[in-house]
C-alpha positions as a Markdown table, in Angstrom:
| # | Residue | x | y | z |
|---|---|---|---|---|
| 1 | Met | -17.2 | -51.9 | 40.2 |
| 2 | Ile | -16.1 | -48.2 | 40.0 |
| 3 | Arg | -13.8 | -47.1 | 42.7 |
| 4 | Ser | -11.3 | -44.2 | 43.1 |
| 5 | Ala | -7.8 | -45.1 | 42.0 |
| 6 | Ala | -5.3 | -46.0 | 44.7 |
| 7 | Leu | -1.5 | -45.5 | 44.7 |
| 8 | Asp | -1.1 | -49.3 | 43.9 |
| 9 | Asp | -3.0 | -48.6 | 40.7 |
| 10 | Val | -0.4 | -46.4 | 39.2 |
| 11 | Pro | 1.5 | -49.2 | 37.2 |
| 12 | Glu | -1.9 | -50.4 | 35.8 |
| 13 | Ile | -2.9 | -46.8 | 35.0 |
| 14 | Leu | 0.3 | -46.4 | 33.2 |
| 15 | Thr | -0.1 | -49.4 | 31.2 |
| 16 | Met | -3.6 | -48.4 | 30.2 |
| 17 | Ile | -2.4 | -45.0 | 29.2 |
| 18 | Arg | 0.0 | -46.7 | 26.8 |
| 19 | Glu | -2.7 | -48.9 | 25.5 |
| 20 | Leu | -5.0 | -45.9 | 24.9 |
| 21 | Ala | -2.0 | -44.0 | 23.2 |
| 22 | Ala | -1.7 | -47.0 | 20.9 |
| 23 | Tyr | -5.4 | -47.1 | 20.1 |
| 24 | Glu | -5.3 | -43.3 | 19.3 |
| 25 | Arg | -2.3 | -44.0 | 17.1 |
| 26 | Ala | 0.1 | -41.8 | 19.2 |
| 27 | Glu | 2.0 | -44.2 | 21.1 |
| 28 | Glu | 5.2 | -42.1 | 20.9 |
| 29 | Gln | 3.5 | -39.2 | 22.7 |
| 30 | Ala | 2.6 | -41.2 | 25.6 |
| 31 | Arg | 5.8 | -40.3 | 27.7 |
| 32 | Ala | 4.5 | -40.0 | 31.3 |
| 33 | Thr | 6.5 | -42.0 | 34.0 |
| 34 | Gly | 5.2 | -43.9 | 37.0 |
| 35 | Glu | 6.7 | -41.2 | 39.3 |
| 36 | Gln | 5.0 | -38.3 | 37.4 |
| 37 | Leu | 1.7 | -40.1 | 37.6 |
| 38 | Arg | 2.2 | -40.9 | 41.4 |
| 39 | Glu | 3.0 | -37.1 | 42.0 |
| 40 | Ala | 0.1 | -35.9 | 39.8 |
| 41 | Leu | -2.6 | -38.2 | 41.3 |
| 42 | Phe | -1.3 | -38.7 | 45.0 |
| 43 | Gly | 1.2 | -35.9 | 45.7 |
| 44 | Glu | 0.8 | -33.0 | 48.1 |
| 45 | His | -1.1 | -30.9 | 45.5 |
| 46 | Pro | -2.8 | -33.4 | 43.2 |
| 47 | Ala | -3.2 | -32.2 | 39.5 |
| 48 | Ala | -5.8 | -34.9 | 38.4 |
| 49 | Phe | -8.0 | -37.6 | 40.0 |
| 50 | Ala | -8.8 | -41.1 | 38.6 |
| 51 | Leu | -11.4 | -43.8 | 38.9 |
| 52 | Ile | -10.8 | -47.5 | 38.2 |
| 53 | Ala | -13.4 | -49.8 | 36.6 |
| 54 | Glu | -13.0 | -53.4 | 37.9 |
| 55 | Asp | -14.8 | -56.8 | 36.7 |
| 56 | Asp | -17.2 | -57.5 | 39.3 |
| 57 | Asp | -16.4 | -61.3 | 39.3 |
| 58 | Thr | -12.6 | -61.3 | 38.9 |
| 59 | Gly | -11.6 | -58.0 | 40.2 |
| 60 | Glu | -9.6 | -57.4 | 37.1 |
| 61 | Thr | -9.0 | -53.8 | 36.0 |
| 62 | Met | -11.0 | -53.2 | 33.0 |
| 63 | Gly | -10.5 | -49.3 | 32.6 |
| 64 | Tyr | -10.1 | -46.0 | 34.0 |
| 65 | Ala | -11.1 | -42.5 | 33.8 |
| 66 | Leu | -8.6 | -39.5 | 34.5 |
| 67 | Trp | -10.0 | -36.0 | 35.2 |
| 68 | Phe | -9.3 | -32.6 | 36.7 |
| 69 | Pro | -11.2 | -29.4 | 37.7 |
| 70 | Arg | -11.5 | -26.6 | 35.3 |
| 71 | Phe | -13.1 | -23.1 | 35.7 |
| 72 | Ser | -15.8 | -21.3 | 33.4 |
| 73 | Thr | -15.6 | -17.5 | 33.4 |
| 74 | Trp | -19.1 | -17.7 | 31.8 |
| 75 | Thr | -20.8 | -19.6 | 34.4 |
| 76 | Gly | -18.5 | -18.5 | 37.3 |
| 77 | Thr | -18.2 | -22.1 | 38.5 |
| 78 | Arg | -15.9 | -25.1 | 38.2 |
| 79 | Gly | -16.4 | -27.9 | 35.9 |
| 80 | Met | -14.8 | -31.4 | 35.1 |
| 81 | His | -12.3 | -32.1 | 32.2 |
| 82 | Leu | -12.1 | -35.6 | 31.5 |
| 83 | Glu | -8.5 | -36.2 | 30.1 |
| 84 | Asp | -8.8 | -40.0 | 29.5 |
| 85 | Leu | -11.7 | -42.5 | 29.5 |
| 86 | Tyr | -10.4 | -46.0 | 28.5 |
| 87 | Val | -11.9 | -49.4 | 28.6 |
| 88 | Arg | -10.0 | -52.2 | 27.5 |
| 89 | Pro | -11.1 | -53.9 | 24.3 |
| 90 | Gln | -12.2 | -57.2 | 25.8 |
| 91 | Ala | -14.4 | -55.2 | 28.1 |
| 92 | Arg | -16.0 | -52.9 | 25.7 |
| 93 | Gly | -19.8 | -53.0 | 25.7 |
| 94 | Ser | -20.2 | -54.4 | 29.0 |
| 95 | Gly | -21.2 | -51.2 | 30.6 |
| 96 | His | -17.7 | -50.1 | 32.2 |
| 97 | Gly | -17.4 | -46.8 | 30.1 |
| 98 | Lys | -21.0 | -45.8 | 30.9 |
| 99 | Ala | -20.3 | -46.6 | 34.6 |
| 100 | Leu | -17.1 | -44.5 | 34.7 |
| 101 | Leu | -19.0 | -41.6 | 33.0 |
| 102 | Ala | -22.0 | -42.0 | 35.4 |
| 103 | Ala | -19.7 | -41.9 | 38.4 |
| 104 | Leu | -17.9 | -38.7 | 37.1 |
| 105 | Ala | -21.4 | -37.2 | 36.4 |
| 106 | Ala | -22.3 | -37.9 | 39.9 |
| 107 | Thr | -19.1 | -36.3 | 41.1 |
| 108 | Cys | -19.9 | -33.2 | 39.1 |
| 109 | Arg | -23.4 | -32.9 | 40.7 |
| 110 | Gln | -22.1 | -33.5 | 44.2 |
| 111 | Ser | -19.3 | -30.9 | 43.8 |
| 112 | Gly | -21.6 | -28.2 | 42.1 |
| 113 | Tyr | -19.9 | -28.4 | 38.7 |
| 114 | Asp | -22.0 | -27.1 | 35.9 |
| 115 | Arg | -20.0 | -28.7 | 33.0 |
| 116 | Phe | -18.4 | -32.0 | 32.3 |
| 117 | Glu | -16.3 | -31.8 | 29.0 |
| 118 | Trp | -13.7 | -33.8 | 27.2 |
| 119 | Trp | -12.3 | -34.4 | 23.7 |
| 120 | Val | -12.8 | -37.1 | 21.2 |
| 121 | Leu | -10.8 | -37.6 | 18.0 |
| 122 | Ser | -12.9 | -37.0 | 14.9 |
| 123 | Trp | -12.2 | -40.5 | 13.4 |
| 124 | Asn | -13.2 | -42.2 | 16.5 |
| 125 | Thr | -16.7 | -43.1 | 15.5 |
| 126 | Pro | -17.3 | -45.8 | 18.1 |
| 127 | Ala | -16.7 | -43.4 | 20.8 |
| 128 | Ile | -18.6 | -40.6 | 19.2 |
| 129 | Asp | -21.6 | -42.8 | 18.7 |
| 130 | Phe | -21.4 | -44.1 | 22.4 |
| 131 | Tyr | -21.1 | -40.4 | 23.6 |
| 132 | Thr | -24.0 | -39.1 | 21.6 |
| 133 | Ser | -26.3 | -42.0 | 22.8 |
| 134 | Leu | -25.6 | -40.5 | 26.2 |
| 135 | Gly | -26.9 | -37.2 | 25.1 |
| 136 | Val | -23.6 | -35.5 | 24.7 |
| 137 | Glu | -23.5 | -32.3 | 22.9 |
| 138 | Leu | -20.5 | -32.2 | 20.2 |
| 139 | Met | -19.1 | -28.7 | 20.2 |
| 140 | Glu | -18.1 | -29.0 | 16.7 |
| 141 | Glu | -17.6 | -25.0 | 16.2 |
| 142 | Trp | -14.7 | -25.2 | 18.7 |
| 143 | Lys | -11.1 | -26.2 | 18.0 |
| 144 | Val | -8.6 | -27.4 | 20.3 |
| 145 | Cys | -5.4 | -25.2 | 20.4 |
| 146 | Arg | -2.1 | -26.5 | 21.6 |
| 147 | Leu | 1.1 | -24.8 | 22.2 |
| 148 | Ser | 4.1 | -27.1 | 23.2 |
| 149 | Gly | 7.6 | -27.8 | 22.2 |
| 150 | Glu | 9.9 | -25.0 | 20.6 |
| 151 | Pro | 6.8 | -22.8 | 19.7 |
| 152 | Leu | 6.0 | -22.8 | 23.5 |
| 153 | Glu | 9.6 | -22.0 | 24.3 |
| 154 | Glu | 9.7 | -19.2 | 21.8 |
| 155 | Leu | 6.5 | -17.5 | 23.2 |
| 156 | Ala | 7.6 | -17.9 | 26.8 |
| 157 | Ala | 10.7 | -16.2 | 26.0 |
| 158 | Gln | 8.8 | -13.1 | 24.9 |
| 159 | Ala | 6.9 | -12.8 | 28.3 |
| 160 | Pro | 7.5 | -9.5 | 30.1 |
| 161 | Gln | 10.0 | -9.9 | 32.9 |
| 162 | Ala | 7.5 | -8.6 | 35.6 |
| 163 | Val | 5.4 | -11.6 | 35.1 |
| 164 | Ala | 5.5 | -14.1 | 38.0 |
| 165 | Pro | 4.0 | -17.7 | 37.9 |
| 166 | Ala | 0.4 | -17.7 | 38.9 |
| 167 | Cys | 0.3 | -21.1 | 40.5 |
| 168 | Asp | 2.7 | -23.7 | 41.9 |
| 169 | Gly | 1.7 | -26.6 | 39.7 |
């Protein structure tokens, strides 16, 4: 079963975020707190949305997907960015990942989104094979750019004083 995440799911989502970070060999980078996740998913201005995959027989949480809207200047439409797709090791191969992706694809169609995009680590061959089996186009000519930490602070310090924040979160 796939359902929208509820406030009570935050501790389990946080646990799965840590499990995903361990799988991706980046445990130290998973620093989100329960409070941050609650605000991001269920606050006054949600920054993201989540779906939960549950075992049909036991109701046990088997995985989650966390996404947020994005915008394309080329199409003039919104799209979906999938931040996390995670299925617990014992549940892999049983259809939970595909069901989560199908539910997200349906959300895209219902919302008029033209694109559904996410990143995958180049070494994660099982995920790449799974995604390509669904017809995903790998955008290998694009590189992800990330500015954080000290370089972000240094560049921000160079902003003209007249620049005001464009959004509230």
